[in-house]
């Protein structure tokens, strides 16, 4: 009937589809065998011109068994159709989950990039503020040592200190705001990563459950097909034995 099924952890949708196709092929073979045995019985009925009562009962019993087998094959076909529909649905769900996972990855990459840009901007701002402080200190030192009047120097120095304090305050305010935004983005990113990991774990578990369900159905269908196969061969052997007795 075929090799053993792979485990649920390693079986892909393509593998399941291939096994489903093999099971469908088996059903076709069973139908062909039933049709062949039915034709044999018809021919034997025509050859037996005057069958006795026992022979008629055997022929009727054989035809009844064939009808039962036909009904079982029809049930098997219906189960296969249902299973195929479920398999296609699960395949679509898996593709949708993979797409959502890819979109989440892309979103996280974008947020990481924006966060890195924010941090780089903060570093540049700190460097710029330090540079301004150094330049203003040099100017202040030059003004203090200048031979200009002491009053002008003091006024210039006060203005310089005022401007310097204002720039430092603005820089600190911007830095504090950007730092707050950065921390907020980091917290949001960590939260989204955690949610993504939870969803990914849930999707993985769902896939495992679906694969186990499909494998269990595959096992049931295989056992049912084997049972039908054995019954058909028993019926064929019995029919051949009955024909030999008549000859």
Short mmCIF file of C-alpha atoms in Angstrom, two decimals:
data_model
loop_
_atom_site.label_atom_id
_atom_site.label_comp_id
_atom_site.label_asym_id
_atom_site.label_seq_id
_atom_site.Cartn_x
_atom_site.Cartn_y
_atom_site.Cartn_z
CA UNK A 1 0.00 0.00 0.00
CA UNK A 2 3.01 2.35 0.26
CA UNK A 3 5.66 3.45 2.70
CA UNK A 4 5.01 4.75 6.21
CA UNK A 5 3.95 8.39 6.56
CA UNK A 6 6.54 10.97 7.74
CA UNK A 7 6.14 12.51 11.14
CA UNK A 8 3.94 15.56 11.63
CA UNK A 9 6.90 17.79 12.37
CA UNK A 10 8.52 17.17 9.00
CA UNK A 11 5.52 16.66 6.71
CA UNK A 12 4.73 19.53 4.36
CA UNK A 13 1.50 20.41 2.57
CA UNK A 14 3.03 19.06 -0.66
CA UNK A 15 3.68 15.70 1.04
CA UNK A 16 0.11 15.54 2.29
CA UNK A 17 -1.22 16.40 -1.16
CA UNK A 18 0.90 13.65 -2.69
CA UNK A 19 -0.42 11.08 -0.20
CA UNK A 20 -3.96 12.22 -0.89
CA UNK A 21 -3.38 11.70 -4.62
CA UNK A 22 -2.04 8.19 -3.93
CA UNK A 23 -5.12 7.36 -1.87
CA UNK A 24 -7.36 8.63 -4.66
CA UNK A 25 -5.47 6.45 -7.12
CA UNK A 26 -6.10 3.47 -4.85
CA UNK A 27 -9.83 4.20 -4.88
CA UNK A 28 -9.76 4.24 -8.69
CA UNK A 29 -8.01 0.86 -8.70
CA UNK A 30 -10.58 -0.56 -6.28
CA UNK A 31 -13.41 0.64 -8.51
CA UNK A 32 -11.77 -0.92 -11.55
CA UNK A 33 -11.37 -4.23 -9.72
CA UNK A 34 -15.01 -4.18 -8.61
CA UNK A 35 -16.10 -3.41 -12.17
CA UNK A 36 -13.98 -6.29 -13.46
CA UNK A 37 -15.42 -8.76 -10.94
CA UNK A 38 -18.92 -7.54 -11.69
CA UNK A 39 -18.37 -8.20 -15.39
CA UNK A 40 -17.03 -11.67 -14.58
CA UNK A 41 -20.17 -12.45 -12.60
CA UNK A 42 -22.35 -11.25 -15.45
CA UNK A 43 -20.51 -13.48 -17.89
CA UNK A 44 -20.77 -16.47 -15.56
CA UNK A 45 -24.51 -15.84 -15.12
CA UNK A 46 -24.91 -15.89 -18.89
CA UNK A 47 -22.87 -19.08 -19.18
CA UNK A 48 -24.99 -20.84 -16.57
CA UNK A 49 -28.14 -21.57 -18.56
CA UNK A 50 -29.92 -23.56 -15.94
CA UNK A 51 -28.43 -22.83 -12.55
CA UNK A 52 -29.73 -24.62 -9.53
CA UNK A 53 -31.22 -22.93 -6.52
CA UNK A 54 -27.91 -23.02 -4.60
CA UNK A 55 -26.03 -21.52 -7.53
CA UNK A 56 -28.56 -18.72 -7.83
CA UNK A 57 -28.22 -17.97 -4.14
CA UNK A 58 -24.41 -17.83 -4.46
CA UNK A 59 -24.64 -15.53 -7.46
CA UNK A 60 -27.11 -13.27 -5.62
CA UNK A 61 -24.88 -13.23 -2.55
CA UNK A 62 -21.86 -12.30 -4.67
CA UNK A 63 -23.78 -9.52 -6.35
CA UNK A 64 -24.91 -8.28 -2.93
CA UNK A 65 -21.32 -8.20 -1.70
CA UNK A 66 -20.27 -6.25 -4.77
CA UNK A 67 -23.06 -3.74 -4.14
CA UNK A 68 -21.90 -3.36 -0.54
CA UNK A 69 -18.32 -2.85 -1.69
CA UNK A 70 -19.49 -0.29 -4.24
CA UNK A 71 -21.28 1.61 -1.50
CA UNK A 72 -18.17 1.53 0.68
CA UNK A 73 -16.03 2.80 -2.19
CA UNK A 74 -18.51 5.64 -2.72
CA UNK A 75 -18.24 6.48 0.98
CA UNK A 76 -14.46 6.38 0.67
CA UNK A 77 -14.61 8.75 -2.30
CA UNK A 78 -16.83 11.12 -0.32
CA UNK A 79 -14.39 11.05 2.60
CA UNK A 80 -11.50 11.73 0.23
CA UNK A 81 -13.32 14.69 -1.30
CA UNK A 82 -13.98 16.12 2.17
CA UNK A 83 -10.38 15.54 3.16
CA UNK A 84 -9.12 17.20 -0.03
CA UNK A 85 -11.28 20.25 0.63
CA UNK A 86 -10.00 20.45 4.22
CA UNK A 87 -6.42 20.07 3.02
CA UNK A 88 -6.83 22.94 0.54
CA UNK A 89 -8.33 25.09 3.29
CA UNK A 90 -5.43 24.34 5.65
CA UNK A 91 -2.95 25.10 2.86
CA UNK A 92 -4.59 28.50 2.32
CA UNK A 93 -4.48 29.17 6.08
CA UNK A 94 -0.79 28.27 6.23
CA UNK A 95 -0.01 30.58 3.31
CA UNK A 96 -1.93 33.41 5.02
CA UNK A 97 -0.03 32.84 8.26
CA UNK A 98 3.31 32.89 6.45
CA UNK A 99 2.29 36.15 4.74
CA UNK A 100 1.34 37.74 8.06
CA UNK A 101 4.66 36.61 9.53
CA UNK A 102 6.58 38.20 6.63
CA UNK A 103 4.64 41.45 7.03
CA UNK A 104 5.39 41.49 10.76
CA UNK A 105 9.11 40.92 10.07
CA UNK A 106 9.16 43.81 7.59
CA UNK A 107 7.41 46.11 10.07
CA UNK A 108 9.89 45.24 12.83
CA UNK A 109 12.83 45.89 10.50
CA UNK A 110 11.38 49.31 9.62
CA UNK A 111 10.90 50.20 13.29
CA UNK A 112 14.44 49.07 14.12
CA UNK A 113 15.76 51.31 11.34
CA UNK A 114 13.79 54.33 12.58
CA UNK A 115 14.97 53.71 16.12
CA UNK A 116 18.61 53.57 14.97
CA UNK A 117 18.12 56.85 13.08
CA UNK A 118 16.70 58.50 16.22
CA UNK A 119 19.64 57.33 18.32
CA UNK A 120 22.12 58.54 15.68
CA UNK A 121 20.40 61.93 15.64
CA UNK A 122 20.69 62.16 19.43
CA UNK A 123 24.42 61.43 19.23
CA UNK A 124 24.85 64.11 16.54
CA UNK A 125 22.93 66.57 18.69
CA UNK A 126 25.17 65.84 21.68
CA UNK A 127 28.30 66.31 19.58
CA UNK A 128 26.92 69.55 18.12
CA UNK A 129 26.07 70.91 21.59
CA UNK A 130 29.54 70.05 22.87
CA UNK A 131 31.10 71.79 19.85
CA UNK A 132 29.04 74.94 20.45
CA UNK A 133 30.05 74.96 24.10
CA UNK A 134 33.72 74.71 23.16
CA UNK A 135 33.48 77.46 20.54
CA UNK A 136 31.59 79.81 22.86
CA UNK A 137 34.12 79.20 25.63
CA UNK A 138 36.97 80.15 23.29
CA UNK A 139 35.16 83.34 22.25
CA UNK A 140 34.52 84.20 25.88
CA UNK A 141 38.17 83.70 26.73
CA UNK A 142 39.24 85.94 23.86
CA UNK A 143 36.79 88.66 24.90
CA UNK A 144 38.01 88.56 28.49
CA UNK A 145 41.65 88.93 27.43
CA UNK A 146 40.89 91.61 24.82
CA UNK A 147 42.30 95.09 25.47
CA UNK A 148 38.79 96.58 24.86
CA UNK A 149 37.00 98.36 27.64
CA UNK A 150 36.11 96.34 30.72
CA UNK A 151 32.45 97.37 30.53
CA UNK A 152 32.01 96.18 26.94
CA UNK A 153 33.77 92.96 27.77
CA UNK A 154 31.50 92.32 30.72
CA UNK A 155 28.39 93.01 28.66
CA UNK A 156 29.59 90.76 25.85
CA UNK A 157 30.45 88.07 28.34
CA UNK A 158 27.02 88.26 29.96
CA UNK A 159 25.34 88.07 26.55
CA UNK A 160 27.55 85.14 25.62
CA UNK A 161 26.78 83.34 28.86
CA UNK A 162 23.08 83.99 28.40
CA UNK A 163 23.13 82.67 24.82
CA UNK A 164 25.23 79.74 25.91
CA UNK A 165 22.82 78.86 28.70
CA UNK A 166 19.90 79.18 26.29
CA UNK A 167 21.55 76.87 23.76
CA UNK A 168 22.42 74.36 26.45
CA UNK A 169 18.84 74.46 27.73
CA UNK A 170 17.43 73.97 24.23
CA UNK A 171 19.84 71.15 23.57
CA UNK A 172 18.98 69.46 26.85
CA UNK A 173 15.27 69.86 26.15
CA UNK A 174 15.64 68.37 22.67
CA UNK A 175 17.82 65.59 24.00
CA UNK A 176 15.31 64.80 26.78
CA UNK A 177 12.43 64.78 24.30
CA UNK A 178 14.27 62.57 21.83
CA UNK A 179 15.39 60.25 24.62
CA UNK A 180 11.81 59.95 25.80
CA UNK A 181 10.64 59.21 22.26
CA UNK A 182 13.43 56.66 21.85
CA UNK A 183 12.51 54.86 25.07
CA UNK A 184 8.86 54.87 24.04
CA UNK A 185 9.75 53.40 20.65
CA UNK A 186 11.92 50.76 22.29
CA UNK A 187 9.10 49.76 24.64
CA UNK A 188 6.65 49.60 21.73
CA UNK A 189 9.09 47.57 19.67
CA UNK A 190 9.67 45.10 22.51
CA UNK A 191 5.93 44.77 23.01
CA UNK A 192 5.36 44.11 19.31
CA UNK A 193 8.21 41.60 19.24
CA UNK A 194 6.66 39.78 22.20
CA UNK A 195 3.23 39.74 20.53
CA UNK A 196 4.79 38.52 17.29
CA UNK A 197 6.58 35.69 19.11
CA UNK A 198 3.33 34.67 20.81
CA UNK A 199 1.48 34.67 17.48
CA UNK A 200 4.31 32.75 15.82
CA UNK A 201 4.17 30.13 18.59
CA UNK A 202 0.39 29.90 18.19
CA UNK A 203 0.68 29.52 14.40
CA UNK A 204 3.33 26.81 14.85
CA UNK A 205 1.11 24.93 17.29
CA UNK A 206 -1.88 25.24 14.94
CA UNK A 207 0.18 23.89 12.06
CA UNK A 208 1.31 20.96 14.20
CA UNK A 209 -2.28 20.19 15.24
CA UNK A 210 -3.50 20.41 11.63
CA UNK A 211 -0.74 18.10 10.44
CA UNK A 212 -1.53 15.58 13.18
CA UNK A 213 -5.22 15.67 12.26
CA UNK A 214 -4.44 15.13 8.58
CA UNK A 215 -2.02 12.32 9.39
CA UNK A 216 -4.64 10.63 11.56
CA UNK A 217 -7.20 10.88 8.75
CA UNK A 218 -4.61 9.56 6.33
CA UNK A 219 -3.99 6.59 8.61
CA UNK A 220 -7.72 5.86 8.87
CA UNK A 221 -8.14 6.08 5.09
CA UNK A 222 -5.17 3.77 4.56
CA UNK A 223 -6.57 1.18 6.98
CA UNK A 224 -9.99 1.43 5.35
CA UNK A 225 -8.47 1.01 1.88
CA UNK A 226 -6.50 -2.04 3.03
CA UNK A 227 -9.65 -3.57 4.49
CA UNK A 228 -11.60 -2.97 1.27
CA UNK A 229 -8.73 -4.39 -0.75
CA UNK A 230 -8.71 -7.57 1.33
CA UNK A 231 -12.49 -7.97 1.04
CA UNK A 232 -12.38 -7.55 -2.72
CA UNK A 233 -9.65 -10.13 -3.13
CA UNK A 234 -11.52 -12.55 -0.86
CA UNK A 235 -14.65 -12.04 -2.94
CA UNK A 236 -12.67 -12.53 -6.15
CA UNK A 237 -11.14 -15.74 -4.82
CA UNK A 238 -14.53 -17.03 -3.74
CA UNK A 239 -16.03 -16.18 -7.13
CA UNK A 240 -13.20 -17.98 -8.92
CA UNK A 241 -13.67 -21.02 -6.68
CA UNK A 242 -17.41 -21.05 -7.40
CA UNK A 243 -16.72 -20.85 -11.13
CA UNK A 244 -14.28 -23.76 -10.89
CA UNK A 245 -16.93 -25.89 -9.16
CA UNK A 246 -19.42 -25.20 -11.96
CA UNK A 247 -16.85 -26.15 -14.56
#
